[in-house]
């Protein structure tokens, strides 16, 4: 057996099950149809009961919310939709009182065009803020990740500014030291306020090297070779990490815009990011036991530190629909993998009650800017509204952003008013109907989280076995003389023969399809 981790390698985030809260959709305290800090504060005891020890909050800073807060207008102000700075401080203190850490989403790639910096920048070519953004007389061929061109002309100076996402989200110029200085001040402000770390949005998209070559085209689509992963990105990350590391016990997780392990692994190291989101694992489009197993093996082989483990987020369809065809038993088996494999697990809100996708039945039901953009592009190409709606829904991230379903009452107990976004079917899929039922998906999540929280083997253990037999994934993790075996069976029914010293922790030796077994062995 390999030597175990020294105590110096112990980190609170390796012992933590994180829970992502999509800010507008979790809990509304004032009846305006949007989630807020006061509402979330009221739900902290729920999260503590579930066993959550870390929260990732999506953006809550002042924003016109073209992209639901990922377009920041003021990095120092709480958006009024979510409350006040006092509401934030109260939430943070209440979370910490319950032993729950909080990391916040930070968007450093671009700002809203409403941001004071951009409003100044566009006034004239010699404005002190001009070089905070990227301006050109003539654009190159780079395309927006939301569709269409990544350049917009501003009539005040007759130059184009670069926007990798929506036209109202202008990219910052990271080659400008003043921008870097501004960003570090922002990070220190929120660290001083008490946040426990950051989730850095599309952090490998930073424009550190300016506008370079045209991107090549392949099979009619643009390959993003020069507009992401620029050579200066790692130095920018080192600067960020150094500033954050000046504060004790802080944590950085980076969103790297790739599902390729070769790209992801290069950004995770002691001087770069603590962990990155492993989209190679988390964004698998359809279920495959072999694909999931292969990615577990790949992460073990390639990641220098811990990988991240997740099956859902605000940018992808709900796990139970995408990977489980609506089957809660498979969702439970996938949850068992996520919460016992080596890595840092992230649960997406509502996953614990089996929340499903929502689908827009008209353009008016689409809230997401990405979905709207693709709908409008389809219309501009001569497609019918019905055809455009298909394309809009295919790219619509609203699927997984519907309000949290607390009970079977009006508006699912999320709000006393109509929510800002379409709500799903909450008659059975709600917290109230599940939290006191032993066989509910909620109860399974709670047991799995509790097991991970109290078993150092599941926090720090190394793999001594990681195998696939048919569609049955199994692994053994060892730590400090103890061993825990996990078997997740996605294939034909089977029976597991236990070693003589085994003690079942969860599950049964009889394993039908989409069931799991977890047992412990005390090593001699």
mmCIF file with all atom_site columns, C-alpha atoms in Angstrom, residues 307-445:
data_model
loop_
_atom_site.group_PDB
_atom_site.id
_atom_site.type_symbol
_atom_site.label_atom_id
_atom_site.label_alt_id
_atom_site.label_comp_id
_atom_site.label_asym_id
_atom_site.label_entity_id
_atom_site.label_seq_id
_atom_site.pdbx_PDB_ins_code
_atom_site.Cartn_x
_atom_site.Cartn_y
_atom_site.Cartn_z
_atom_site.occupancy
_atom_site.B_iso_or_equiv
_atom_site.pdbx_formal_charge
_atom_site.auth_seq_id
_atom_site.auth_comp_id
_atom_site.auth_asym_id
_atom_site.auth_atom_id
_atom_site.pdbx_PDB_model_num
ATOM 1   C CA . UNK A 1 307 ? -10.146 16.187 -8.865  1.00 0.00 ? 307 UNK A CA 1
ATOM 2   C CA . UNK A 1 308 ? -13.656 17.564 -8.476  1.00 0.00 ? 308 UNK A CA 1
ATOM 3   C CA . UNK A 1 309 ? -16.691 15.290 -8.586  1.00 0.00 ? 309 UNK A CA 1
ATOM 4   C CA . UNK A 1 310 ? -20.058 16.522 -9.817  1.00 0.00 ? 310 UNK A CA 1
ATOM 5   C CA . UNK A 1 311 ? -22.841 15.619 -12.219 1.00 0.00 ? 311 UNK A CA 1
ATOM 6   C CA . UNK A 1 312 ? -24.794 18.868 -12.271 1.00 0.00 ? 312 UNK A CA 1
ATOM 7   C CA . UNK A 1 313 ? -24.401 22.635 -12.486 1.00 0.00 ? 313 UNK A CA 1
ATOM 8   C CA . UNK A 1 314 ? -26.244 25.747 -13.649 1.00 0.00 ? 314 UNK A CA 1
ATOM 9   C CA . UNK A 1 315 ? -24.800 25.320 -17.156 1.00 0.00 ? 315 UNK A CA 1
ATOM 10  C CA . UNK A 1 316 ? -25.971 21.784 -17.925 1.00 0.00 ? 316 UNK A CA 1
ATOM 11  C CA . UNK A 1 317 ? -29.217 19.791 -17.850 1.00 0.00 ? 317 UNK A CA 1
ATOM 12  C CA . UNK A 1 318 ? -30.268 18.142 -14.602 1.00 0.00 ? 318 UNK A CA 1
ATOM 13  C CA . UNK A 1 319 ? -28.398 14.947 -13.775 1.00 0.00 ? 319 UNK A CA 1
ATOM 14  C CA . UNK A 1 320 ? -31.524 12.827 -13.284 1.00 0.00 ? 320 UNK A CA 1
ATOM 15  C CA . UNK A 1 321 ? -32.667 13.583 -16.841 1.00 0.00 ? 321 UNK A CA 1
ATOM 16  C CA . UNK A 1 322 ? -29.308 13.772 -18.599 1.00 0.00 ? 322 UNK A CA 1
ATOM 17  C CA . UNK A 1 323 ? -27.767 10.615 -17.137 1.00 0.00 ? 323 UNK A CA 1
ATOM 18  C CA . UNK A 1 324 ? -30.602 8.672  -15.515 1.00 0.00 ? 324 UNK A CA 1
ATOM 19  C CA . UNK A 1 325 ? -33.616 8.875  -17.857 1.00 0.00 ? 325 UNK A CA 1
ATOM 20  C CA . UNK A 1 326 ? -35.594 10.057 -14.837 1.00 0.00 ? 326 UNK A CA 1
ATOM 21  C CA . UNK A 1 327 ? -34.654 6.979  -12.772 1.00 0.00 ? 327 UNK A CA 1
ATOM 22  C CA . UNK A 1 328 ? -34.021 7.994  -9.125  1.00 0.00 ? 328 UNK A CA 1
ATOM 23  C CA . UNK A 1 329 ? -32.257 4.696  -8.332  1.00 0.00 ? 329 UNK A CA 1
ATOM 24  C CA . UNK A 1 330 ? -29.558 5.410  -10.906 1.00 0.00 ? 330 UNK A CA 1
ATOM 25  C CA . UNK A 1 331 ? -29.311 8.959  -9.554  1.00 0.00 ? 331 UNK A CA 1
ATOM 26  C CA . UNK A 1 332 ? -28.701 7.504  -6.089  1.00 0.00 ? 332 UNK A CA 1
ATOM 27  C CA . UNK A 1 333 ? -26.012 5.160  -7.407  1.00 0.00 ? 333 UNK A CA 1
ATOM 28  C CA . UNK A 1 334 ? -24.285 8.061  -9.183  1.00 0.00 ? 334 UNK A CA 1
ATOM 29  C CA . UNK A 1 335 ? -24.519 10.081 -5.971  1.00 0.00 ? 335 UNK A CA 1
ATOM 30  C CA . UNK A 1 336 ? -22.810 7.210  -4.160  1.00 0.00 ? 336 UNK A CA 1
ATOM 31  C CA . UNK A 1 337 ? -19.939 7.365  -6.642  1.00 0.00 ? 337 UNK A CA 1
ATOM 32  C CA . UNK A 1 338 ? -19.675 11.142 -6.421  1.00 0.00 ? 338 UNK A CA 1
ATOM 33  C CA . UNK A 1 339 ? -19.638 11.175 -2.620  1.00 0.00 ? 339 UNK A CA 1
ATOM 34  C CA . UNK A 1 340 ? -17.216 8.289  -2.064  1.00 0.00 ? 340 UNK A CA 1
ATOM 35  C CA . UNK A 1 341 ? -14.685 8.521  -4.902  1.00 0.00 ? 341 UNK A CA 1
ATOM 36  C CA . UNK A 1 342 ? -11.413 10.414 -4.501  1.00 0.00 ? 342 UNK A CA 1
ATOM 37  C CA . UNK A 1 343 ? -12.076 14.102 -5.005  1.00 0.00 ? 343 UNK A CA 1
ATOM 38  C CA . UNK A 1 344 ? -14.024 17.137 -3.859  1.00 0.00 ? 344 UNK A CA 1
ATOM 39  C CA . UNK A 1 345 ? -17.778 16.615 -4.397  1.00 0.00 ? 345 UNK A CA 1
ATOM 40  C CA . UNK A 1 346 ? -20.162 19.386 -5.474  1.00 0.00 ? 346 UNK A CA 1
ATOM 41  C CA . UNK A 1 347 ? -23.916 18.824 -5.215  1.00 0.00 ? 347 UNK A CA 1
ATOM 42  C CA . UNK A 1 348 ? -26.106 21.088 -7.346  1.00 0.00 ? 348 UNK A CA 1
ATOM 43  C CA . UNK A 1 349 ? -29.123 22.450 -5.469  1.00 0.00 ? 349 UNK A CA 1
ATOM 44  C CA . UNK A 1 350 ? -32.255 20.340 -5.921  1.00 0.00 ? 350 UNK A CA 1
ATOM 45  C CA . UNK A 1 351 ? -30.229 17.320 -7.011  1.00 0.00 ? 351 UNK A CA 1
ATOM 46  C CA . UNK A 1 352 ? -30.856 15.855 -3.579  1.00 0.00 ? 352 UNK A CA 1
ATOM 47  C CA . UNK A 1 353 ? -34.611 15.692 -4.249  1.00 0.00 ? 353 UNK A CA 1
ATOM 48  C CA . UNK A 1 354 ? -34.351 14.607 -7.875  1.00 0.00 ? 354 UNK A CA 1
ATOM 49  C CA . UNK A 1 355 ? -35.389 17.880 -9.491  1.00 0.00 ? 355 UNK A CA 1
ATOM 50  C CA . UNK A 1 356 ? -36.000 17.623 -13.231 1.00 0.00 ? 356 UNK A CA 1
ATOM 51  C CA . UNK A 1 357 ? -35.336 19.860 -16.223 1.00 0.00 ? 357 UNK A CA 1
ATOM 52  C CA . UNK A 1 358 ? -37.781 22.552 -17.245 1.00 0.00 ? 358 UNK A CA 1
ATOM 53  C CA . UNK A 1 359 ? -38.403 23.207 -20.939 1.00 0.00 ? 359 UNK A CA 1
ATOM 54  C CA . UNK A 1 360 ? -39.588 26.441 -22.527 1.00 0.00 ? 360 UNK A CA 1
ATOM 55  C CA . UNK A 1 361 ? -42.767 26.073 -24.580 1.00 0.00 ? 361 UNK A CA 1
ATOM 56  C CA . UNK A 1 362 ? -42.417 29.529 -26.132 1.00 0.00 ? 362 UNK A CA 1
ATOM 57  C CA . UNK A 1 363 ? -39.754 32.193 -26.614 1.00 0.00 ? 363 UNK A CA 1
ATOM 58  C CA . UNK A 1 364 ? -41.298 34.178 -23.743 1.00 0.00 ? 364 UNK A CA 1
ATOM 59  C CA . UNK A 1 365 ? -40.500 31.320 -21.345 1.00 0.00 ? 365 UNK A CA 1
ATOM 60  C CA . UNK A 1 366 ? -36.757 31.473 -22.121 1.00 0.00 ? 366 UNK A CA 1
ATOM 61  C CA . UNK A 1 367 ? -34.884 33.488 -19.492 1.00 0.00 ? 367 UNK A CA 1
ATOM 62  C CA . UNK A 1 368 ? -31.338 32.490 -20.434 1.00 0.00 ? 368 UNK A CA 1
ATOM 63  C CA . UNK A 1 369 ? -29.398 34.848 -22.699 1.00 0.00 ? 369 UNK A CA 1
ATOM 64  C CA . UNK A 1 370 ? -27.699 31.892 -24.387 1.00 0.00 ? 370 UNK A CA 1
ATOM 65  C CA . UNK A 1 371 ? -31.033 30.288 -25.217 1.00 0.00 ? 371 UNK A CA 1
ATOM 66  C CA . UNK A 1 372 ? -32.441 33.597 -26.468 1.00 0.00 ? 372 UNK A CA 1
ATOM 67  C CA . UNK A 1 373 ? -29.380 34.264 -28.626 1.00 0.00 ? 373 UNK A CA 1
ATOM 68  C CA . UNK A 1 374 ? -29.590 30.887 -30.345 1.00 0.00 ? 374 UNK A CA 1
ATOM 69  C CA . UNK A 1 375 ? -33.336 31.332 -30.878 1.00 0.00 ? 375 UNK A CA 1
ATOM 70  C CA . UNK A 1 376 ? -32.800 34.730 -32.496 1.00 0.00 ? 376 UNK A CA 1
ATOM 71  C CA . UNK A 1 377 ? -29.910 33.444 -34.621 1.00 0.00 ? 377 UNK A CA 1
ATOM 72  C CA . UNK A 1 378 ? -32.175 30.675 -35.899 1.00 0.00 ? 378 UNK A CA 1
ATOM 73  C CA . UNK A 1 379 ? -34.889 33.202 -36.772 1.00 0.00 ? 379 UNK A CA 1
ATOM 74  C CA . UNK A 1 380 ? -32.313 35.371 -38.569 1.00 0.00 ? 380 UNK A CA 1
ATOM 75  C CA . UNK A 1 381 ? -31.399 32.353 -40.709 1.00 0.00 ? 381 UNK A CA 1
ATOM 76  C CA . UNK A 1 382 ? -35.000 31.966 -41.857 1.00 0.00 ? 382 UNK A CA 1
ATOM 77  C CA . UNK A 1 383 ? -36.141 29.230 -39.499 1.00 0.00 ? 383 UNK A CA 1
ATOM 78  C CA . UNK A 1 384 ? -39.711 29.138 -38.239 1.00 0.00 ? 384 UNK A CA 1
ATOM 79  C CA . UNK A 1 385 ? -40.504 30.038 -34.595 1.00 0.00 ? 385 UNK A CA 1
ATOM 80  C CA . UNK A 1 386 ? -41.096 26.347 -33.917 1.00 0.00 ? 386 UNK A CA 1
ATOM 81  C CA . UNK A 1 387 ? -37.708 25.391 -35.370 1.00 0.00 ? 387 UNK A CA 1
ATOM 82  C CA . UNK A 1 388 ? -36.022 28.286 -33.563 1.00 0.00 ? 388 UNK A CA 1
ATOM 83  C CA . UNK A 1 389 ? -37.559 27.153 -30.271 1.00 0.00 ? 389 UNK A CA 1
ATOM 84  C CA . UNK A 1 390 ? -35.967 23.728 -30.739 1.00 0.00 ? 390 UNK A CA 1
ATOM 85  C CA . UNK A 1 391 ? -32.559 25.382 -31.176 1.00 0.00 ? 391 UNK A CA 1
ATOM 86  C CA . UNK A 1 392 ? -33.210 27.768 -28.313 1.00 0.00 ? 392 UNK A CA 1
ATOM 87  C CA . UNK A 1 393 ? -34.091 24.928 -25.968 1.00 0.00 ? 393 UNK A CA 1
ATOM 88  C CA . UNK A 1 394 ? -31.088 22.885 -27.108 1.00 0.00 ? 394 UNK A CA 1
ATOM 89  C CA . UNK A 1 395 ? -28.838 25.704 -25.874 1.00 0.00 ? 395 UNK A CA 1
ATOM 90  C CA . UNK A 1 396 ? -31.058 26.937 -23.047 1.00 0.00 ? 396 UNK A CA 1
ATOM 91  C CA . UNK A 1 397 ? -29.477 26.713 -19.588 1.00 0.00 ? 397 UNK A CA 1
ATOM 92  C CA . UNK A 1 398 ? -32.806 27.391 -17.877 1.00 0.00 ? 398 UNK A CA 1
ATOM 93  C CA . UNK A 1 399 ? -33.309 23.612 -17.763 1.00 0.00 ? 399 UNK A CA 1
ATOM 94  C CA . UNK A 1 400 ? -31.538 23.352 -14.419 1.00 0.00 ? 400 UNK A CA 1
ATOM 95  C CA . UNK A 1 401 ? -32.173 26.833 -13.024 1.00 0.00 ? 401 UNK A CA 1
ATOM 96  C CA . UNK A 1 402 ? -35.784 26.530 -11.916 1.00 0.00 ? 402 UNK A CA 1
ATOM 97  C CA . UNK A 1 403 ? -36.743 27.434 -8.316  1.00 0.00 ? 403 UNK A CA 1
ATOM 98  C CA . UNK A 1 404 ? -35.882 25.099 -5.464  1.00 0.00 ? 404 UNK A CA 1
ATOM 99  C CA . UNK A 1 405 ? -38.880 22.916 -4.630  1.00 0.00 ? 405 UNK A CA 1
ATOM 100 C CA . UNK A 1 406 ? -39.423 23.134 -0.891  1.00 0.00 ? 406 UNK A CA 1
ATOM 101 C CA . UNK A 1 407 ? -42.992 21.861 -0.610  1.00 0.00 ? 407 UNK A CA 1
ATOM 102 C CA . UNK A 1 408 ? -46.169 21.155 -2.597  1.00 0.00 ? 408 UNK A CA 1
ATOM 103 C CA . UNK A 1 409 ? -47.702 24.546 -1.814  1.00 0.00 ? 409 UNK A CA 1
ATOM 104 C CA . UNK A 1 410 ? -48.058 27.454 -4.198  1.00 0.00 ? 410 UNK A CA 1
ATOM 105 C CA . UNK A 1 411 ? -44.827 28.208 -6.077  1.00 0.00 ? 411 UNK A CA 1
ATOM 106 C CA . UNK A 1 412 ? -43.204 25.178 -4.375  1.00 0.00 ? 412 UNK A CA 1
ATOM 107 C CA . UNK A 1 413 ? -42.587 27.168 -1.179  1.00 0.00 ? 413 UNK A CA 1
ATOM 108 C CA . UNK A 1 414 ? -39.869 29.103 -3.002  1.00 0.00 ? 414 UNK A CA 1
ATOM 109 C CA . UNK A 1 415 ? -41.778 32.389 -2.989  1.00 0.00 ? 415 UNK A CA 1
ATOM 110 C CA . UNK A 1 416 ? -45.185 33.917 -2.321  1.00 0.00 ? 416 UNK A CA 1
ATOM 111 C CA . UNK A 1 417 ? -45.142 35.363 -5.855  1.00 0.00 ? 417 UNK A CA 1
ATOM 112 C CA . UNK A 1 418 ? -44.629 34.029 -9.361  1.00 0.00 ? 418 UNK A CA 1
ATOM 113 C CA . UNK A 1 419 ? -40.923 33.143 -9.717  1.00 0.00 ? 419 UNK A CA 1
ATOM 114 C CA . UNK A 1 420 ? -38.624 34.895 -12.161 1.00 0.00 ? 420 UNK A CA 1
ATOM 115 C CA . UNK A 1 421 ? -38.277 31.677 -14.168 1.00 0.00 ? 421 UNK A CA 1
ATOM 116 C CA . UNK A 1 422 ? -40.501 28.751 -15.035 1.00 0.00 ? 422 UNK A CA 1
ATOM 117 C CA . UNK A 1 423 ? -41.036 26.316 -12.178 1.00 0.00 ? 423 UNK A CA 1
ATOM 118 C CA . UNK A 1 424 ? -40.898 22.519 -12.481 1.00 0.00 ? 424 UNK A CA 1
ATOM 119 C CA . UNK A 1 425 ? -43.292 19.794 -11.326 1.00 0.00 ? 425 UNK A CA 1
ATOM 120 C CA . UNK A 1 426 ? -43.041 19.947 -7.561  1.00 0.00 ? 426 UNK A CA 1
ATOM 121 C CA . UNK A 1 427 ? -46.013 17.842 -6.459  1.00 0.00 ? 427 UNK A CA 1
ATOM 122 C CA . UNK A 1 428 ? -43.740 14.981 -5.322  1.00 0.00 ? 428 UNK A CA 1
ATOM 123 C CA . UNK A 1 429 ? -40.253 16.305 -5.986  1.00 0.00 ? 429 UNK A CA 1
ATOM 124 C CA . UNK A 1 430 ? -40.019 18.568 -2.962  1.00 0.00 ? 430 UNK A CA 1
ATOM 125 C CA . UNK A 1 431 ? -38.126 18.639 0.316   1.00 0.00 ? 431 UNK A CA 1
ATOM 126 C CA . UNK A 1 432 ? -41.158 18.353 2.585   1.00 0.00 ? 432 UNK A CA 1
ATOM 127 C CA . UNK A 1 433 ? -42.424 15.150 0.946   1.00 0.00 ? 433 UNK A CA 1
ATOM 128 C CA . UNK A 1 434 ? -38.998 13.497 1.026   1.00 0.00 ? 434 UNK A CA 1
ATOM 129 C CA . UNK A 1 435 ? -37.052 14.484 4.129   1.00 0.00 ? 435 UNK A CA 1
ATOM 130 C CA . UNK A 1 436 ? -38.902 12.155 6.503   1.00 0.00 ? 436 UNK A CA 1
ATOM 131 C CA . UNK A 1 437 ? -39.120 9.162  4.167   1.00 0.00 ? 437 UNK A CA 1
ATOM 132 C CA . UNK A 1 438 ? -36.374 6.598  4.613   1.00 0.00 ? 438 UNK A CA 1
ATOM 133 C CA . UNK A 1 439 ? -36.410 5.461  0.985   1.00 0.00 ? 439 UNK A CA 1
ATOM 134 C CA . UNK A 1 440 ? -36.443 8.893  -0.668  1.00 0.00 ? 440 UNK A CA 1
ATOM 135 C CA . UNK A 1 441 ? -33.562 10.161 -2.789  1.00 0.00 ? 441 UNK A CA 1
ATOM 136 C CA . UNK A 1 442 ? -33.132 12.936 -0.180  1.00 0.00 ? 442 UNK A CA 1
ATOM 137 C CA . UNK A 1 443 ? -32.599 10.347 2.583   1.00 0.00 ? 443 UNK A CA 1
ATOM 138 C CA . UNK A 1 444 ? -30.044 8.500  0.452   1.00 0.00 ? 444 UNK A CA 1
ATOM 139 C CA . UNK A 1 445 ? -28.109 11.728 -0.159  1.00 0.00 ? 445 UNK A CA 1
#
